[in-house]
Coordinates of C-alpha atoms in Angstrom, one line a residue:
M1 CA 102.3 159.9 99.8
D2 CA 103.6 159.0 96.3
G3 CA 105.7 155.8 96.5
F4 CA 104.6 155.0 100.0
P5 CA 103.0 151.5 100.3
F6 CA 99.9 151.4 102.4
K7 CA 99.5 147.7 103.2
I8 CA 96.2 145.9 102.7
T9 CA 96.3 144.3 106.2
E10 CA 96.7 147.8 107.7
A11 CA 93.8 149.1 105.7
V12 CA 91.6 146.1 106.7
C13 CA 92.6 146.4 110.4
L14 CA 92.0 150.1 110.4
G15 CA 88.6 149.9 108.7
T16 CA 87.5 147.0 111.0
S17 CA 88.6 148.9 114.2
L18 CA 86.8 152.1 113.1
A19 CA 83.6 150.1 112.2
L20 CA 83.6 148.3 115.5
S21 CA 84.2 151.5 117.3
G22 CA 81.3 153.1 115.6
I23 CA 79.0 150.2 116.2
C24 CA 80.0 149.9 119.9
Y25 CA 79.6 153.7 120.4
Y26 CA 76.1 153.6 118.8
L27 CA 75.1 150.7 121.1
Y28 CA 76.6 152.6 124.1
R29 CA 74.6 155.8 123.2
K30 CA 71.5 153.7 122.8
N31 CA 71.9 152.1 126.2
R32 CA 72.9 155.4 127.8
T33 CA 69.7 157.0 126.4
T34 CA 67.6 154.1 127.8
L35 CA 69.4 154.5 131.2
D36 CA 68.6 158.2 131.2
K37 CA 65.0 157.5 130.5
L38 CA 64.9 154.9 133.3
D39 CA 66.3 157.6 135.7
D40 CA 63.6 160.1 134.6
A41 CA 60.7 157.6 134.5
P42 CA 58.1 158.2 137.3
H43 CA 57.3 155.3 139.6
F44 CA 53.7 154.5 140.4
T45 CA 51.9 152.3 142.8
I46 CA 49.1 150.2 141.3
D47 CA 46.0 151.4 143.2
G48 CA 42.8 153.4 142.7
K49 CA 44.8 156.7 142.5
L50 CA 46.5 155.6 139.3
K51 CA 43.4 156.0 137.3
D52 CA 42.8 159.5 138.7
I53 CA 46.4 160.4 137.7
L54 CA 45.9 159.2 134.1
K55 CA 42.5 161.0 133.8
V56 CA 44.2 164.4 134.4
T57 CA 47.2 163.5 132.1
P58 CA 47.0 164.8 128.5
G59 CA 45.9 161.9 126.3
A60 CA 45.4 159.7 129.3
C61 CA 48.8 158.4 128.6
L62 CA 52.2 158.3 130.5
Q63 CA 54.8 157.6 127.8
Y64 CA 57.3 156.1 130.2
A65 CA 56.4 154.8 133.6
V66 CA 57.6 152.2 136.2
I67 CA 55.1 150.0 137.9
E68 CA 55.3 146.8 140.0
G69 CA 52.7 144.2 140.9
A70 CA 51.9 140.5 141.2
V71 CA 51.2 138.5 138.0
Q72 CA 47.7 137.1 137.6
P73 CA 46.2 135.4 134.5
V74 CA 43.1 136.6 132.7
G75 CA 41.4 133.3 132.4
E76 CA 43.0 129.9 132.6
P77 CA 46.8 129.8 133.3
L78 CA 49.4 127.6 131.6
T79 CA 50.5 124.4 133.3
S80 CA 54.1 123.2 133.2
N81 CA 54.7 120.1 131.0
F82 CA 57.0 118.7 133.6
Q83 CA 55.8 119.9 137.0
K84 CA 52.0 120.0 137.1
E85 CA 51.9 122.1 140.3
I86 CA 53.6 125.0 138.5
V87 CA 51.3 127.4 136.6
G88 CA 52.2 130.5 134.7
V89 CA 51.2 133.0 132.0
L90 CA 54.3 132.7 129.7
Q91 CA 55.9 129.5 128.8
K92 CA 59.0 128.8 126.6
F93 CA 60.2 125.4 125.6
I94 CA 63.6 125.1 124.0
L95 CA 65.3 121.9 122.7
R96 CA 69.0 122.4 122.0
E97 CA 71.4 120.0 120.3
H98 CA 75.0 119.8 121.5
R99 CA 77.7 118.5 119.3
L100 CA 81.5 118.2 119.5
V101 CA 83.2 119.3 116.3
W102 CA 86.9 118.8 115.6
N103 CA 88.8 122.0 115.0
G104 CA 91.7 121.3 112.8
L105 CA 93.3 124.7 113.5
S106 CA 93.5 124.3 117.3
R107 CA 93.6 120.5 117.2
T108 CA 90.8 120.3 119.8
W109 CA 87.1 119.3 120.0
T110 CA 84.8 122.3 120.4
D111 CA 81.3 122.3 121.8
C112 CA 78.7 123.6 119.3
E113 CA 75.0 124.3 120.1
R114 CA 72.0 124.8 117.9
V115 CA 68.3 125.2 118.6
V116 CA 66.3 122.2 117.3
H117 CA 62.9 123.3 118.5
Q118 CA 61.4 126.3 120.3
R119 CA 57.8 126.9 121.3
V120 CA 56.4 129.9 123.2
N121 CA 52.9 129.9 124.8
A122 CA 51.2 132.9 126.4
V123 CA 47.9 133.9 128.0
P124 CA 46.7 137.4 128.8
F125 CA 47.8 138.5 132.2
V126 CA 47.6 141.6 134.5
F127 CA 49.6 143.3 137.3
V128 CA 47.6 143.2 140.5
G129 CA 48.1 146.0 143.0
S130 CA 47.5 146.2 146.8
D131 CA 43.8 147.1 146.5
E132 CA 43.1 144.7 143.6
T133 CA 43.5 147.3 141.0
T134 CA 44.8 145.7 137.8
V135 CA 47.0 146.8 134.9
K136 CA 46.8 144.6 131.7
V137 CA 50.2 143.8 130.1
L138 CA 50.2 144.1 126.3
C139 CA 52.7 142.5 124.0
P140 CA 54.8 140.8 126.7
L141 CA 56.9 138.8 124.2
Q142 CA 58.3 142.1 122.9
A143 CA 59.7 143.1 126.3
S144 CA 63.4 142.9 127.3
G145 CA 64.6 141.8 130.7
V146 CA 64.6 138.6 132.6
H147 CA 61.0 137.8 133.2
M148 CA 60.9 134.0 133.1
E149 CA 62.4 131.4 135.5
I150 CA 63.7 128.0 134.5
T151 CA 61.2 125.4 135.7
H152 CA 62.8 122.3 134.0
E153 CA 66.2 121.5 132.6
K154 CA 67.4 118.0 131.6
F155 CA 70.2 116.8 129.4
H156 CA 69.6 113.7 127.3
Q157 CA 72.9 112.1 126.6
V158 CA 73.3 109.9 123.5
Q159 CA 74.8 106.4 123.8
Y160 CA 76.8 105.0 120.9
G161 CA 78.4 101.8 120.0
L162 CA 82.1 101.3 119.1
G163 CA 81.4 101.4 115.3
E164 CA 79.4 104.6 115.6
L165 CA 82.2 106.3 117.7
V166 CA 84.8 105.3 115.1
G167 CA 82.7 106.8 112.4
Q168 CA 82.2 110.0 114.3
Y169 CA 85.9 110.4 114.9
L170 CA 86.6 110.0 111.2
S171 CA 83.9 112.5 110.3
G172 CA 85.1 115.0 112.9
E173 CA 81.6 115.5 114.4
K174 CA 79.8 113.7 117.2
L175 CA 76.5 114.3 118.9
K176 CA 76.7 114.7 122.7
G177 CA 73.0 114.9 123.4
Q178 CA 70.0 117.3 123.7
L179 CA 69.3 119.8 126.4
E180 CA 65.6 120.2 127.2
T181 CA 64.7 123.5 128.9
E182 CA 61.4 125.0 130.1
E183 CA 61.0 128.6 131.3
M184 CA 57.9 130.1 132.8
L185 CA 56.6 133.4 134.2
K186 CA 54.8 132.0 137.2
V187 CA 51.5 133.2 138.5
G188 CA 51.9 135.3 141.6
A189 CA 55.5 136.4 140.7
T190 CA 56.3 140.0 141.5
L191 CA 57.1 141.7 138.2
T192 CA 58.5 145.1 137.4
G193 CA 57.2 146.7 134.2
V194 CA 58.6 149.8 132.4
G195 CA 56.7 151.1 129.4
E196 CA 53.8 153.3 128.2
L197 CA 50.9 153.4 130.7
I198 CA 47.5 154.3 129.3
L199 CA 43.9 154.5 130.4
D200 CA 41.7 152.8 127.8
T201 CA 38.2 154.1 126.9
D202 CA 36.6 151.3 128.8
G203 CA 38.4 152.5 132.0
S204 CA 41.0 149.7 132.1
L205 CA 44.7 150.3 132.7
N206 CA 47.2 148.9 130.1
L207 CA 51.0 148.7 129.9
R208 CA 52.4 148.5 126.4
P209 CA 55.6 149.1 124.4
P210 CA 56.3 152.9 124.2
S211 CA 55.1 154.5 121.0
D212 CA 58.3 156.5 120.7
G213 CA 60.5 153.4 120.3
S214 CA 61.9 153.5 123.9
A215 CA 62.9 150.2 125.5
Y216 CA 60.1 148.1 127.0
F217 CA 61.0 146.0 130.1
L218 CA 59.4 143.3 132.1
S219 CA 61.6 141.9 134.8
I220 CA 61.2 139.6 137.8
T221 CA 64.0 141.6 139.5
D222 CA 63.4 145.0 141.2
F223 CA 63.9 148.3 139.5
D224 CA 67.3 149.0 141.0
T225 CA 68.7 145.6 139.7
L226 CA 67.2 146.3 136.3
R227 CA 68.9 149.7 136.2
E228 CA 72.2 148.3 137.3
D229 CA 72.1 145.7 134.5
Q230 CA 71.5 148.4 131.9
E231 CA 74.3 150.5 133.4
S232 CA 76.7 147.6 133.3
T233 CA 75.8 146.9 129.6
A234 CA 76.3 150.6 128.8
V235 CA 79.7 150.5 130.5
W236 CA 80.8 147.4 128.6
W237 CA 79.8 149.0 125.2
K238 CA 81.7 152.1 126.2
V239 CA 84.8 150.1 127.1
L240 CA 84.6 148.2 123.8
A241 CA 84.2 151.5 121.8
I242 CA 87.2 153.0 123.5
A243 CA 89.3 149.9 123.0
S244 CA 88.4 149.7 119.3
A245 CA 89.2 153.4 118.9
L246 CA 92.6 152.9 120.6
V247 CA 93.4 150.1 118.2
G248 CA 92.5 152.3 115.3
A249 CA 94.7 155.1 116.7
G250 CA 97.5 152.6 117.2
I251 CA 97.3 151.5 113.6
L252 CA 97.3 155.1 112.4
L253 CA 100.4 155.9 114.5
W254 CA 102.1 152.8 113.1
V255 CA 101.3 153.9 109.5
G256 CA 102.4 157.5 110.4
R257 CA 105.7 156.1 111.8
R258 CA 106.4 154.1 108.7
Y259 CA 105.6 157.1 106.5
Y260 CA 107.9 159.3 108.6
N261 CA 110.7 156.7 108.2
H262 CA 110.0 156.6 104.5
L263 CA 110.3 160.4 104.2
K264 CA 113.4 160.3 106.4
E265 CA 115.0 157.7 104.0
L266 CA 114.2 160.0 101.0
W267 CA 115.7 163.0 102.8
E268 CA 118.9 161.0 103.6
Q269 CA 119.1 159.8 100.0
E270 CA 118.8 163.4 98.7
K271 CA 121.4 164.6 101.2
E272 CA 123.7 161.8 100.1
R273 CA 123.1 162.6 96.5
R274 CA 124.0 166.2 97.0
E275 CA 127.2 165.3 98.9
F276 CA 128.1 162.9 96.1
E277 CA 127.7 165.7 93.5
R278 CA 129.7 168.1 95.6
L279 CA 132.6 165.6 95.9
R280 CA 132.5 164.9 92.1
G281 CA 132.2 168.6 91.4
R282 CA 130.0 168.1 88.3
A283 CA 126.4 168.3 87.2
P284 CA 123.7 166.4 89.0
V285 CA 123.6 162.6 88.6
T286 CA 120.9 161.5 86.1
S287 CA 118.2 159.0 86.9
P288 CA 118.4 155.4 85.6
G289 CA 115.8 156.1 82.9
A290 CA 117.3 159.3 81.5
P291 CA 118.4 159.2 77.9
H292 CA 122.2 159.2 77.1
N293 CA 123.9 160.5 74.0
G294 CA 125.7 157.7 72.3
A295 CA 124.2 155.1 74.5
E296 CA 124.5 152.6 71.7
E297 CA 128.3 152.9 71.8
P298 CA 130.1 150.4 74.2
I299 CA 131.0 151.9 77.6
E300 CA 134.2 151.0 79.3
N301 CA 133.7 149.7 82.9
A302 CA 129.9 149.9 82.5
C303 CA 127.6 149.6 85.5
V304 CA 126.8 145.9 86.2
I305 CA 123.1 146.8 86.8
C306 CA 122.0 149.2 84.1
L307 CA 124.9 148.6 81.6
T308 CA 124.4 152.1 80.2
Q309 CA 126.5 154.3 82.5
P310 CA 130.0 154.0 83.7
R311 CA 130.9 152.9 87.2
N312 CA 131.3 156.1 89.1
C313 CA 131.1 155.3 92.8
I314 CA 133.0 153.2 95.4
L315 CA 130.9 151.2 97.9
L316 CA 132.3 151.2 101.5
D317 CA 133.3 149.4 103.6
C318 CA 133.9 146.6 101.1
G319 CA 135.4 148.9 98.5
H320 CA 133.8 147.3 95.4
V321 CA 133.4 149.4 92.3
C322 CA 130.6 147.8 90.4
C323 CA 127.7 150.3 89.7
C324 CA 126.8 153.9 88.9
Y325 CA 125.4 156.2 91.6
S326 CA 121.8 156.1 90.1
C327 CA 121.7 152.3 90.4
Y328 CA 123.2 152.5 93.9
Q329 CA 120.2 154.7 94.9
A330 CA 117.8 152.3 93.4
L331 CA 119.1 149.3 95.4
P332 CA 116.2 147.8 97.4
Q333 CA 118.6 147.1 100.2
R334 CA 121.8 148.9 101.1
R335 CA 124.0 145.9 100.4
C336 CA 126.8 145.5 97.9
P337 CA 125.6 143.7 94.7
I338 CA 128.9 141.7 94.7
C339 CA 129.6 140.6 98.2
R340 CA 126.3 141.4 99.9
Q341 CA 128.0 143.4 102.7
D342 CA 126.2 146.4 104.2
I343 CA 127.0 149.7 102.6
S344 CA 127.9 152.3 105.2
R345 CA 128.6 155.1 102.7
V346 CA 129.5 155.8 99.1
V347 CA 132.2 158.0 97.6
P348 CA 132.7 159.1 94.0
L349 CA 135.3 157.3 91.7
Y350 CA 137.7 159.6 89.9
H351 CA 139.2 158.5 86.6
V352 CA 142.7 159.8 86.0

């Protein structure tokens, strides 16, 4: 590909599309693996038979299992800071700041958000089955899935005077207010857990993150909804991976088309050169940089471009005789150097 320019923008776009395609495909495979494990995971009811199953299981451990039960605290539960009648076992308080920032490119105000404060509280809790059998949940904060409900949400809008508003417009940034949110996993909520189920030495049942690195889930939705969410995520990553790969393929096709046109132009130039030599009936035309005997002697009707070779071609359709054939081939655009008209063809000039 000597002499073929590979543009930086094409290289950047190609590299970006391939990188995005690889990342999206990796995330798709990861979600697809999780989805396959969810399909293969056994479902168990929390009752007295669960301990008997684990006792006969090697290592008293099921590496990936699905259970469902009601949430009950071990000890005193947490109380909502805003609704005292609501109690739970997990509590998350988030304070977000909302600002309007002037975007000079789009000439609009855009909403920006940042977390000012976040606090998470947790107490030990268990799943309770139909016959009061319990399964303790370990490391709940490491779990994925929607396992908390919004119990309080309030937006505190900021009031400003005229002078402060003028200053904000001049600075290009103004504070809208703060959003206060509280989420809780309520006591008594039905929770679906997917993880490693073990029988401890003291005879207690525990659910913990899988030791093989598989996804750990706690969700207030049922298992079918949890699976559908994972399948939807996997499909989206797959679509993004395919779209990124298609963009990369399109860039390669564009570069290939430019390279083909480049080769086609070189072939046409070589064909034109041979035809020119045939019409002149002499040795091949030398390149612009080739040495010439007696180059220091003045040349009559010298080429207006190189000034070292005689004018030996006629540019059509304008008919100007102003350059040698080598300089004609080196023109960046097929236009006459004198009148700037397009050159349709070139014929040799015969000196009589």
